[in-house]
Coordinates of C-alpha atoms and ligand atoms in Angstrom, one line a residue:
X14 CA 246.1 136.8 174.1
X15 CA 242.7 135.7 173.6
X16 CA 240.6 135.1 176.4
X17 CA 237.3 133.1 176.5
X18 CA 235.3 136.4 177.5
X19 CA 236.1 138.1 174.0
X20 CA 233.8 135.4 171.8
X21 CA 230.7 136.4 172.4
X22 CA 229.6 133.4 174.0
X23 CA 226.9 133.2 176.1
X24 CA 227.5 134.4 179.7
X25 CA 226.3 130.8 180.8
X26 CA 228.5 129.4 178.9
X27 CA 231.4 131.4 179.7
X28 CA 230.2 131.0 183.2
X29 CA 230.4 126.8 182.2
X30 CA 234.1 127.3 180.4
X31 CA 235.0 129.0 183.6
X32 CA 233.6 126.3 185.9
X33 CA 235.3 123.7 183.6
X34 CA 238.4 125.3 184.6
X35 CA 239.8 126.5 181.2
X36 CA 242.0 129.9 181.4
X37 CA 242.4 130.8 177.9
X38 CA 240.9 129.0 174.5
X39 CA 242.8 126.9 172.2
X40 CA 244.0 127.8 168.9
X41 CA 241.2 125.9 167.4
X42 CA 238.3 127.5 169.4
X43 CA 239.9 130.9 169.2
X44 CA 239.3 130.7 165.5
X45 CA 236.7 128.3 164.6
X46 CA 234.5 130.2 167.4
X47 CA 234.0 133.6 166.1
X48 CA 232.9 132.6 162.2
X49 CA 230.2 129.8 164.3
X50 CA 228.7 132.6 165.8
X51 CA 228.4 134.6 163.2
X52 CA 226.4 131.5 161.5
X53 CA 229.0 130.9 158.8
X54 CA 230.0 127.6 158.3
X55 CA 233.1 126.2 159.6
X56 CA 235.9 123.9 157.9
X57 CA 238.2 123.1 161.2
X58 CA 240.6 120.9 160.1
X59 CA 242.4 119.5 163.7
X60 CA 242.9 116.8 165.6
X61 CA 241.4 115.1 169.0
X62 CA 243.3 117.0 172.1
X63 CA 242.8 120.5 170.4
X64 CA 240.3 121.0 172.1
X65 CA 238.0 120.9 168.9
X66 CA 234.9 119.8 170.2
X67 CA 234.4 122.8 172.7
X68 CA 235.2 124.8 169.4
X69 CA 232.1 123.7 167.8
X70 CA 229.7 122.5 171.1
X71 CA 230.4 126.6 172.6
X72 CA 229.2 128.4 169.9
X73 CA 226.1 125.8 169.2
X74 CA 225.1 125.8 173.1
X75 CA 225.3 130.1 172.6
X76 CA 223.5 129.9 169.1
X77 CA 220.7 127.7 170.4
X78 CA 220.2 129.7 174.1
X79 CA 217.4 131.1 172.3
X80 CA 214.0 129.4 171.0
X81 CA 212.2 126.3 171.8
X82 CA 212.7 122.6 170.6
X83 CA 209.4 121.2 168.6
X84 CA 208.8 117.6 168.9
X85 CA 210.5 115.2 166.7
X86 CA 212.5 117.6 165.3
X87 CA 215.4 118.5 166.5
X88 CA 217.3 122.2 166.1
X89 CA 221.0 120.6 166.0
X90 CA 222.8 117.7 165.0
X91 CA 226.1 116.2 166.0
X92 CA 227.2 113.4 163.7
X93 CA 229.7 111.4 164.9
X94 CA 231.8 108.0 163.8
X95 CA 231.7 106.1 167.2
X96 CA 229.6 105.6 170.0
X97 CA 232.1 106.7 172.6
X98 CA 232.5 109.8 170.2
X99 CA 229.5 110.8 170.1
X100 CA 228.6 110.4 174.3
X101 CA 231.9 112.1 174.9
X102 CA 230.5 114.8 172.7
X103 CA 227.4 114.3 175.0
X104 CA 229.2 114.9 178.0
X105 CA 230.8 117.9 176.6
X106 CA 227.5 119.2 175.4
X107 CA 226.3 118.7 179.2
X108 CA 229.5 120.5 180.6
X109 CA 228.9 123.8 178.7
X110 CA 225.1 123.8 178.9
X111 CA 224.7 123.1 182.5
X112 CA 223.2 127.0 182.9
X113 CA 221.2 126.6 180.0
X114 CA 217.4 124.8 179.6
X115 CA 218.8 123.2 176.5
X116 CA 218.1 119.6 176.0
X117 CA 219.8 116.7 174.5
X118 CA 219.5 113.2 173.1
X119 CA 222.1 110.6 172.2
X120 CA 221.5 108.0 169.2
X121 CA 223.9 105.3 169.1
X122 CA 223.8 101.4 169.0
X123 CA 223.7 99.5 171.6
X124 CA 221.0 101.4 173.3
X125 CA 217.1 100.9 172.9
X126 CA 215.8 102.7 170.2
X127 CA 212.5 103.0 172.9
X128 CA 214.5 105.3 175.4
X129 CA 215.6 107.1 172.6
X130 CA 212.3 107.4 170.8
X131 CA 211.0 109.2 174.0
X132 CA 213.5 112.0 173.9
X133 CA 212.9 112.7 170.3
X134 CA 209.2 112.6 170.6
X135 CA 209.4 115.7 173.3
X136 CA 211.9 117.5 171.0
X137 CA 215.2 118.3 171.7
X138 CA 217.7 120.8 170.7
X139 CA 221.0 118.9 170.4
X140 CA 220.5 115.4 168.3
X141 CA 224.4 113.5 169.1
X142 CA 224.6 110.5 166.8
X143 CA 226.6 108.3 165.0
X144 CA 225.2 108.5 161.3
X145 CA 224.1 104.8 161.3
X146 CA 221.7 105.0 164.2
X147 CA 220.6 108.2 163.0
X148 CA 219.3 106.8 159.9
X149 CA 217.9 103.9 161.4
X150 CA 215.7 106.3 163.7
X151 CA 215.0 108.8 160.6
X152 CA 214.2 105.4 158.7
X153 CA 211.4 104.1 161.5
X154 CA 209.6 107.5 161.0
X155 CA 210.5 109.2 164.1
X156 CA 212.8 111.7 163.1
X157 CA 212.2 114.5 161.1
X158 CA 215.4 116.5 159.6
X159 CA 214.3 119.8 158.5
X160 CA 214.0 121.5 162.0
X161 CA 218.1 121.2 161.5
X162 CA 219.6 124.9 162.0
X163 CA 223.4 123.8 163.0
X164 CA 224.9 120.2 161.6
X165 CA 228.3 119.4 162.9
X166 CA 230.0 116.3 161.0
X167 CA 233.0 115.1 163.5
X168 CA 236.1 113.4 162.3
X169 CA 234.8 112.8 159.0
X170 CA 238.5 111.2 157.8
X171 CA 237.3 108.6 160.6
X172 CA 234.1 108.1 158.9
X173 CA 235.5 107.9 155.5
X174 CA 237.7 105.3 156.8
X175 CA 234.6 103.6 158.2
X176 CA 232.2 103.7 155.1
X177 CA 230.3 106.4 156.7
X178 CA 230.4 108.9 153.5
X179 CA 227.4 108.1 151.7
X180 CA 225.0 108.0 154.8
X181 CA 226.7 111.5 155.6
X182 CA 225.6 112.8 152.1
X183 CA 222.2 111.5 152.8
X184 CA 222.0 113.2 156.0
X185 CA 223.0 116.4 154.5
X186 CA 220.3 116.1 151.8
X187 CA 217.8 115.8 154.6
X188 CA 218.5 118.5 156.5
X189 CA 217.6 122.3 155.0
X190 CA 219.8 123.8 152.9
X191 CA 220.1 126.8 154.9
X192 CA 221.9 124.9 157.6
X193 CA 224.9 126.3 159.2
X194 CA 227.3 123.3 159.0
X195 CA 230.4 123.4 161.1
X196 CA 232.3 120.3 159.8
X197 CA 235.9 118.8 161.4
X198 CA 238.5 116.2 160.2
X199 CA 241.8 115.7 161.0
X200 CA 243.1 115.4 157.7
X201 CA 242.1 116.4 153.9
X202 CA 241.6 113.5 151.7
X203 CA 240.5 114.3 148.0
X204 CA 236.6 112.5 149.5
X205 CA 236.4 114.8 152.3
X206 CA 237.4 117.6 150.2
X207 CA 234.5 116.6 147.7
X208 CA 232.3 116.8 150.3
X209 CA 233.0 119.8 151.7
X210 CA 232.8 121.8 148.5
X211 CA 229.3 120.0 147.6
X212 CA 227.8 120.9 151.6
X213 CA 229.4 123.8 152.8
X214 CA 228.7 127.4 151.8
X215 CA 232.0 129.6 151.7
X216 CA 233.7 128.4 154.7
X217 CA 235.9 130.0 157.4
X218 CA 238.5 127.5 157.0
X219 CA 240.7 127.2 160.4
X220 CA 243.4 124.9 160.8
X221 CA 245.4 123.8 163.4
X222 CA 248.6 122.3 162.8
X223 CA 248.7 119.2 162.0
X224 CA 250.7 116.3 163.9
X225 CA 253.0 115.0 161.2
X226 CA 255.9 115.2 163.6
X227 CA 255.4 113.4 166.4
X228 CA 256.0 115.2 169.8
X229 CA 259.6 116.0 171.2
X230 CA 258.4 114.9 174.4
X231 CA 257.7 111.2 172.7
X232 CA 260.7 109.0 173.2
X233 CA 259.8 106.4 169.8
X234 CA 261.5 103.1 169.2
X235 CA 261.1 100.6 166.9
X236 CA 261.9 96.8 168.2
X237 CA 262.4 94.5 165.4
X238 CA 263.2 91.1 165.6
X239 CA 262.6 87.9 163.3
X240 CA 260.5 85.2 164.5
X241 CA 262.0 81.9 165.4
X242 CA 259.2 80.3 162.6
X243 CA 256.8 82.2 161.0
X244 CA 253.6 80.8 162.6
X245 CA 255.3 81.4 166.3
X246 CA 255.1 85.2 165.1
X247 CA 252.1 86.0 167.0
X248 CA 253.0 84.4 170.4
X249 CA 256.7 85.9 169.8
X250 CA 255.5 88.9 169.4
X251 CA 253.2 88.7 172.4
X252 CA 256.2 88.0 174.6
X253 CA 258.3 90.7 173.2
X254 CA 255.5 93.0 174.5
X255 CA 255.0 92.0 177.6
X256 CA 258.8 91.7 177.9
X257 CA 259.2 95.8 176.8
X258 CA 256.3 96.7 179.3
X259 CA 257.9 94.9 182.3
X260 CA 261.3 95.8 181.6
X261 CA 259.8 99.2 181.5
X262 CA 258.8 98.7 185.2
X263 CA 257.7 101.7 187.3
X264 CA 257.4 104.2 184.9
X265 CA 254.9 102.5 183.0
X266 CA 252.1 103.6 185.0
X267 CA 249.5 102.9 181.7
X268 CA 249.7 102.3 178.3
X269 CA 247.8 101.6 175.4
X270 CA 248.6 99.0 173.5
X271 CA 247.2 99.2 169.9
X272 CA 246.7 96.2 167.4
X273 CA 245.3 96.1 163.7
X274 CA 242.6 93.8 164.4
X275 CA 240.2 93.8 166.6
X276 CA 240.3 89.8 166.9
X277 CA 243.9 90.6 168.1
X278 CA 242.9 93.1 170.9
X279 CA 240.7 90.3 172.3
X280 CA 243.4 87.6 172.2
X281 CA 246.4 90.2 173.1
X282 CA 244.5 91.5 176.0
X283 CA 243.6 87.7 176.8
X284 CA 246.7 86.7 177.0
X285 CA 248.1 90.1 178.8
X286 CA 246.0 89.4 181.6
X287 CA 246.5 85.8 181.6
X288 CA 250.2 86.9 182.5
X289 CA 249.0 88.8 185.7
X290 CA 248.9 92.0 183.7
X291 CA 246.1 94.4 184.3
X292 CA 244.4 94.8 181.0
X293 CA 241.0 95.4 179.2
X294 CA 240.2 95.8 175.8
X295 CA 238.6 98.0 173.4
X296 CA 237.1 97.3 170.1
X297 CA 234.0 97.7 168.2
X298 CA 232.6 94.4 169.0
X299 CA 232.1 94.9 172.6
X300 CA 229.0 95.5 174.1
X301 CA 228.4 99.4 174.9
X302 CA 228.5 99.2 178.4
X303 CA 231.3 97.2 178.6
X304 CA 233.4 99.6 176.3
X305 CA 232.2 102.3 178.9
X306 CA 232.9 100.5 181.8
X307 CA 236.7 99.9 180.6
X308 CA 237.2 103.5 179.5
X309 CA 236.0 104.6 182.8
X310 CA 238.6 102.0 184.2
X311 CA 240.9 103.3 182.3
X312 CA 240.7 107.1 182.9
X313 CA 240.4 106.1 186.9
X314 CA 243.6 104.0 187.1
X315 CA 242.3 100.8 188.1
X316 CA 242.5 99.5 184.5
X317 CA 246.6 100.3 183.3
X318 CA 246.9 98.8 179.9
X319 CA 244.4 99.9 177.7
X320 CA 244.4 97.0 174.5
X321 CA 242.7 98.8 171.3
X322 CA 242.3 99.0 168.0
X323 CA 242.5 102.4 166.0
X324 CA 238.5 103.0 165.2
X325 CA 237.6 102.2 169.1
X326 CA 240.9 104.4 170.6
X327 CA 240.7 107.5 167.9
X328 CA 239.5 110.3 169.2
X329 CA 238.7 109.4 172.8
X330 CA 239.8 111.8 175.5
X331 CA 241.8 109.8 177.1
X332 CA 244.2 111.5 179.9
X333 CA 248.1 111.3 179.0
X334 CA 249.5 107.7 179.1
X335 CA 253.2 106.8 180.1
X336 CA 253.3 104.5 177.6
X337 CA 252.2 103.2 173.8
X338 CA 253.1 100.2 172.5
X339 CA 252.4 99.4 169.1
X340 CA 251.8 95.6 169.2
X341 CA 251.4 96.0 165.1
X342 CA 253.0 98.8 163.1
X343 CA 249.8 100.0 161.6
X344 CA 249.2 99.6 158.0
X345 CA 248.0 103.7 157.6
X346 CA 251.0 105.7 158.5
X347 CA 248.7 108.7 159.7
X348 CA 247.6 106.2 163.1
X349 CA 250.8 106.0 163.7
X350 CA 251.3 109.4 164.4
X351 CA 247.9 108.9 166.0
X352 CA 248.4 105.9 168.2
X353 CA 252.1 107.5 169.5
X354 CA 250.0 110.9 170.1
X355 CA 248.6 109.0 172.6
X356 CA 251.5 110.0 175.1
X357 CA 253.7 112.7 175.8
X358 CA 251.0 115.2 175.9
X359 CA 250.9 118.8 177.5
X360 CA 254.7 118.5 177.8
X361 CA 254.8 115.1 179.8
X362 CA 257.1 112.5 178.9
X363 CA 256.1 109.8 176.9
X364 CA 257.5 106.5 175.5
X365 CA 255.9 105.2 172.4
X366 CA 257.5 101.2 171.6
X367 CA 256.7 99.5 168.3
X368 CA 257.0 96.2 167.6
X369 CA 258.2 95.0 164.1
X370 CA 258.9 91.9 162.4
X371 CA 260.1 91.8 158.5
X372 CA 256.6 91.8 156.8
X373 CA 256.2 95.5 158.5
X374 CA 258.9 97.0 156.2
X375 CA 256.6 98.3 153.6
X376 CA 254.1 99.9 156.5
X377 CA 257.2 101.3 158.1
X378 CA 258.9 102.9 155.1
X379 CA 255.7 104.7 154.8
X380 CA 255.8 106.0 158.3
X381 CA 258.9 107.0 158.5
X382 CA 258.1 108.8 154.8
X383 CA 255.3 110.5 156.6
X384 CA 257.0 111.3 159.9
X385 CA 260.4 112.4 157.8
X386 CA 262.6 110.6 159.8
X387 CA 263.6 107.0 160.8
X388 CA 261.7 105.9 163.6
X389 CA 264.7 105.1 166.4
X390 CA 265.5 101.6 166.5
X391 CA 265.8 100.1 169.9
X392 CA 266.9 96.3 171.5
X393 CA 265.0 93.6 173.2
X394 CA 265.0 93.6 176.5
X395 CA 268.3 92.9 178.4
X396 CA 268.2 89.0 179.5
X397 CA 265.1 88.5 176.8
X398 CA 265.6 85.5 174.3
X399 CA 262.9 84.5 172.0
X400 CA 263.9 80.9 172.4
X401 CA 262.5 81.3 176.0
X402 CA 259.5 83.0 175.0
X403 CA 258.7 79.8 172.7
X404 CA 258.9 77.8 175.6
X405 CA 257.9 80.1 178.1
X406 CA 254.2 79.3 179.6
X407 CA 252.2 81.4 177.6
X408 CA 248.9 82.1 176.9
X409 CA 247.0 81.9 173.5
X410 CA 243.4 82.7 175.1
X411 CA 240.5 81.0 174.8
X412 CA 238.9 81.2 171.1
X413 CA 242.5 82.8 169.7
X414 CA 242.2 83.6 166.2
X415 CA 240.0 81.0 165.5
X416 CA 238.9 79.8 162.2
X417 CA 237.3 82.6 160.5
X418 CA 233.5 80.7 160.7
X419 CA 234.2 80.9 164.8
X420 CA 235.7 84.6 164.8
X421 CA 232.3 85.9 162.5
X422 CA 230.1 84.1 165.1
X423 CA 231.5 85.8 168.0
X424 CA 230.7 88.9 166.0
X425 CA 227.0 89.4 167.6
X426 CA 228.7 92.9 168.3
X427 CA 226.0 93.8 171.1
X428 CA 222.5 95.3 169.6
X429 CA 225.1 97.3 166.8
X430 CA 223.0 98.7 164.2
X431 CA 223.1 96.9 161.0
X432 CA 224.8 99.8 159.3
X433 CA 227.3 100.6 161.8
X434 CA 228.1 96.7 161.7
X435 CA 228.6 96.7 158.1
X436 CA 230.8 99.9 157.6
X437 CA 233.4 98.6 159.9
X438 CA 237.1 99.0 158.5
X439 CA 237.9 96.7 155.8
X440 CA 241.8 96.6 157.5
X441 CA 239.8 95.8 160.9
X442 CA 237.7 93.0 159.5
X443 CA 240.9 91.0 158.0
X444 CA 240.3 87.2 159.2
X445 CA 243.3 85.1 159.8
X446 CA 242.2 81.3 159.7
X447 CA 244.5 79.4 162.0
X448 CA 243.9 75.5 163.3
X449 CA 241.0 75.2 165.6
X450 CA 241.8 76.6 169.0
X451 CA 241.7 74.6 172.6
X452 CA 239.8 76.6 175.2
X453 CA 241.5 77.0 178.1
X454 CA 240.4 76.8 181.5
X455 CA 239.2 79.7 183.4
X456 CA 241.3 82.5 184.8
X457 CA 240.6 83.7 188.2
X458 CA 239.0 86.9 188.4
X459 CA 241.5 89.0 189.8
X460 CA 241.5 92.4 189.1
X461 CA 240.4 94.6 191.6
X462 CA 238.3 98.0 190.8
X463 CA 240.2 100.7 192.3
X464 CA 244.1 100.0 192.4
X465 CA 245.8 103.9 192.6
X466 CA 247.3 105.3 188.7
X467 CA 250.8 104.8 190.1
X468 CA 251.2 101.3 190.3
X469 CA 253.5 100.3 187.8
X470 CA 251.7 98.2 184.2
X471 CA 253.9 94.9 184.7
X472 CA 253.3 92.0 187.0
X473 CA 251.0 92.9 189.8
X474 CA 249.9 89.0 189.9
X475 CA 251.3 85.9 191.1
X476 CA 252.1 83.7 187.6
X477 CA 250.2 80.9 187.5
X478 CA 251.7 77.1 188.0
X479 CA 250.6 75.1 185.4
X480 CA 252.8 75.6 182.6
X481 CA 251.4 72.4 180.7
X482 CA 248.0 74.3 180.2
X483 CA 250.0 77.3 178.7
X484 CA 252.0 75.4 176.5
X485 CA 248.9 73.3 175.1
X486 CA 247.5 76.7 174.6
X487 CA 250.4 77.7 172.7
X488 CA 250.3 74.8 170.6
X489 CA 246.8 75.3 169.6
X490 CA 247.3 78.8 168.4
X491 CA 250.1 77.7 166.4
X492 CA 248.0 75.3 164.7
X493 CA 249.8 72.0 166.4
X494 CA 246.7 69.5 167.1
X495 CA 248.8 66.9 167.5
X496 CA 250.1 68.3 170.1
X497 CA 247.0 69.1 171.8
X498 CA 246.4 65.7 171.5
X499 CA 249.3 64.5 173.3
X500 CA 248.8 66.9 176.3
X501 CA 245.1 66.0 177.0
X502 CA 245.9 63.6 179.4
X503 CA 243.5 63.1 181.9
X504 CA 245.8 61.4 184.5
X505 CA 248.3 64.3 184.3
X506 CA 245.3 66.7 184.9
X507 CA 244.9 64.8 188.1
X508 CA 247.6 65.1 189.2
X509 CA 248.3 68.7 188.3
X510 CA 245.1 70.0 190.0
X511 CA 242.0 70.0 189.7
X512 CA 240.2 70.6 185.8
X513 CA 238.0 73.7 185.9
X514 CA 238.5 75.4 189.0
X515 CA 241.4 77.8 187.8
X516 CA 243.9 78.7 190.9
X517 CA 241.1 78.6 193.6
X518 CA 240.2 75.1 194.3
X519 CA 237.7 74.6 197.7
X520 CA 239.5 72.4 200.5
X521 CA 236.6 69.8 199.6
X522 CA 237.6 68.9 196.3
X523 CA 240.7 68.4 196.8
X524 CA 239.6 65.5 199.9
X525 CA 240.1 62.0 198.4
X526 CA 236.8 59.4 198.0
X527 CA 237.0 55.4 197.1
X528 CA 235.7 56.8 193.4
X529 CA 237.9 59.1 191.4
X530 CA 235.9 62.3 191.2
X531 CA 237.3 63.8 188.4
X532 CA 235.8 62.2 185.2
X533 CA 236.5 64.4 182.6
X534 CA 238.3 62.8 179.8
X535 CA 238.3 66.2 178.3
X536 CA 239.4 69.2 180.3
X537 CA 238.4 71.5 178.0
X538 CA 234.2 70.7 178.5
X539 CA 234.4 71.2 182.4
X540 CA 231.5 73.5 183.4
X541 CA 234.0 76.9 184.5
X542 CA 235.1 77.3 180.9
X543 CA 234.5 80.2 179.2
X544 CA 234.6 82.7 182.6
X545 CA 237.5 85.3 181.2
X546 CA 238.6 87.5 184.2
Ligands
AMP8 P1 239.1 117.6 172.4 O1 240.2 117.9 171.3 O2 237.9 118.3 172.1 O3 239.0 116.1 172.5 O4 239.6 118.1 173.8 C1 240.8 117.6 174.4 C2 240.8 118.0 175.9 O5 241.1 119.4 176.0 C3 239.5 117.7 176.6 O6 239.8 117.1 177.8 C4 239.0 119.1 177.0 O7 238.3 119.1 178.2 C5 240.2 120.0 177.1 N1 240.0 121.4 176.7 C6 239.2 121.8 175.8 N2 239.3 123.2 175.7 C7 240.2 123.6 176.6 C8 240.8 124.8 177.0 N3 240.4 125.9 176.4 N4 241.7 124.8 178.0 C9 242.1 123.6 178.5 N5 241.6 122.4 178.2 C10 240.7 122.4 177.2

């Protein structure tokens, strides 16, 4: 058997791999390794958890132990498709360098370009960037490409899915020919392939097998049910899932939950925590530091049900999850063996659920075409009726699926470079234009920081006691204005509770005076809106 001491690696970074804790290297780094150091360019065709990014970042942090970085121009460059790609390559690259003077800067959105402009104008030897901020810096004048010894391109199927090819094919041209270029997808697709023959020079072609068949260790099931009316699908299909994860009970200690759209992450994640579940989501939209702050809640267990879409979830190193659940059967059969990937890792256990209603036939034939076998069909819940979950109180979250004029507004998509903005997935941008939605009153903040990975995904909160705000909520989702109407009654908010103050309401506002204190014809405008917990 290989061990990490027979690459040729640096002995700082052997000293790093050893400090890391890893006994022997991966099928992709015992391949791809070797040809990188020799300086031949690399096609590594594998998949995140292969331990694919130590099989390029080893050999670049060896490569590079020697010679100085010149301002402005940097000796390496990592391209990757997503900001939380590229820092994790960042945090990889500062893993394995840690003996080493090398220095690095990260280019993504989200960040000021000012911070970023001072690393680059003392020179660095790793660049780590997703192409669209990278062109935006090299753009401004303060990047210069031809100092480029070692490109790596990342996931390049994920940045063909995202429109990232032709900025790729301009960074190439801007970077010398006599680059070594150590270049990694997942999968082959006839663009990639054109790419590859036009930039890379005789590659050592390594390949690591490829997940068509999902995991033995993944128990799969496919929930299909018909909705009771077609435009109660989406709130059916809401309760079916949290139904699954707490019939599921203790062994669902977390779980991602994956939707198509990132509109539906927001609103299923809304509506999960609504339900006293403890959940966070993940999409492109979100503001940087808030997609860090959830991942890091994620990975330390005080956040348990991970709600994200494909882009945000591929490729992040993500510990093993006890759970998927595939709130939409994706449209791309290859994220299904993705997204269900997810769990039963390193020989663990997993359960991966999808959900299904009769217009997912087409995406689930192709699935099952891909994975070569039916996908095991399973039951609703014991004691679960989708009769109850119509009138069950329920959730429809602020802003749900709004028209499609609200839903583009919301899209300020935090300090996102124009580029990376505009080469979002077409199948991520899809707008569903429902009736105006009803705001709901704030949820209590209720999650606390640091509860321990065991606790089980379902129920850790008290459900709330106002069903009439749930089912108005409901009603406004499924496009029923009437019946928002009807429910807006201000004497019934009275004597419900108090408007605005969620489940907390001080002792003091409750005390009766000679005039009525609560004005609001319209419960919707009180001040609290609009705080999401
Ligand atoms: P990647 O495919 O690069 O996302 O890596 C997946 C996970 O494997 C990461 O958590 C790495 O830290 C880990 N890893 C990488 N190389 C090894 C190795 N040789 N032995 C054990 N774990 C590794």
């Amino acid at each position: 058997m290989t061990k990490f001491s027979d690459l040729a690696l640096d002995p700082r970074v052997l000293q790093a791999v050893e400090e890391a804790g890893y006994e022997t290297p991966t099928p992709i780094q015992e391949q791809a390794i070797p040809p990188a150091l020799e300086g031949r360019d690399v096609l590594g065709i594998a998949q995140t958890g292969t331990g694919k990014t130590a099989s390029f970042v080893l050999p670049m942090v060896t490569l590079l132990g020697q010679g100085r970085a010149r301002a402005r121009m940097p000796r390496s460059l990592v391209l990757a498709p997503t900001r939380e790609l590229a820092a994790q390559v960042a945090e990889n690259f500062d893993t394995y360098a840690k003996h080493t003077k090398l220095t690095k800067a990260l280019l993504i959105g989200g960040v000021s370009f000012g911070e970023q402009d001072k690393l680059i104008d003392r020179g660095v030897d790793v660049l780590i960037a997703t192409p669209g901020r990278l062109l935006d810096h090299f753009e401004r004048g303060k990047l210069m490409l031809n100092g480029v010894q070692i490109m790596v391109v990342d996931e390049a199927d994920r940045m063909l899915d995202m429109g990232f090819i032709p900025d790729i094919e301009r960074i190439f041209q801007l970077t010398p020919k006599t680059r070594q270029t150590l270049f990694f997808s997942a999968t082959m697709a006839p663009e990639i392939e054109r790419i590859t023959k036009t930039f890379l020079k005789d590659p050592a072609k390594v390949e690591v097998a490829r997940q068509a068949t999902a995991s033995l260790t993944i128990e799969q099931k496919l929930i299909q049910f018909t909705p009771t009316r077609k435009d109660r699908s989406f709130t059916e299909k809401r309760a079916v899932l949290r139904a699954l994860i707490t019939a599921e009970g203790e062994s669902c200690t977390n779980a991602i939950v994956f939707c198509n759209r990132k509109m539906d992450v927001d609103v299923v994640s809304k509506s999960l925590k609504a339900h006293g579940f403890n959940a966070s989501p993940i999409h492109g939209d979100l503001d940087q530091s808030v997609r860090t702050r959830t991942l890091d809640g994620f990975r330390d267990g005080s956040v348990h049900l991970l709600i994200a879409s494909d882009v945000a979830a591929r490729g992040l190193d993500i510990p093993a999850v006890s759970h998927v659940f595939n709130f939409d059967v994706p449209s791309h059969p290859e994220d299904y063996v993705h997204r269900i990937g997810r769990t039963g890792r390193a020989g663990r256990l997993g359960k991966a659920y999808t959900i299904a209603t009769p217009n997912d036939d087409k995406y689930l034939g192709a699935i099952e075409s891909l994975v070569k076998m039916p996908i095991p069909r399973g039951s609703l819940p014991e004691g679960f009726a989708l009769e109850d979950a119509a009138d069950a109180p329920s959730d429809a979250p602020r802003g749900e699926r709004s028209g499609s004029g609200s839903s583009r507004s919301r899209s300020s998509r935090g300090g996102s470079s124009s580029r990376e903005r505009d080469a979002r997935p077409a199948r991520e941008e899809k707008q569903v234009v429902v009736a105006e939605a009803v705001e709901p009153r704030a949820e209590p903040r209720a999650e606390p920081r640091s509860e321990p990975r065991n606790e089980p995904c379902s129920e850790p909160r008290a459900p709330r006691s106002e069903p009439w705000r749930d089912d108005r909520r409901d009603g406004a989702r499924d496009g029923n204005r009437d019946y928002n109407r009807d429910r807006r009654d201000p004497a019934r908010d009275r004597r419900d509770g108090v408007v605005g103050m969620g489940d907390h309401v001080p002792d003091f506002i409750l005390r009766s005076f000679k005039i009525a204190t609560v004005t609001a014809d319209d419960p919707e405008e009180t001040p609290a809106n609009g705080t999401e917990g």
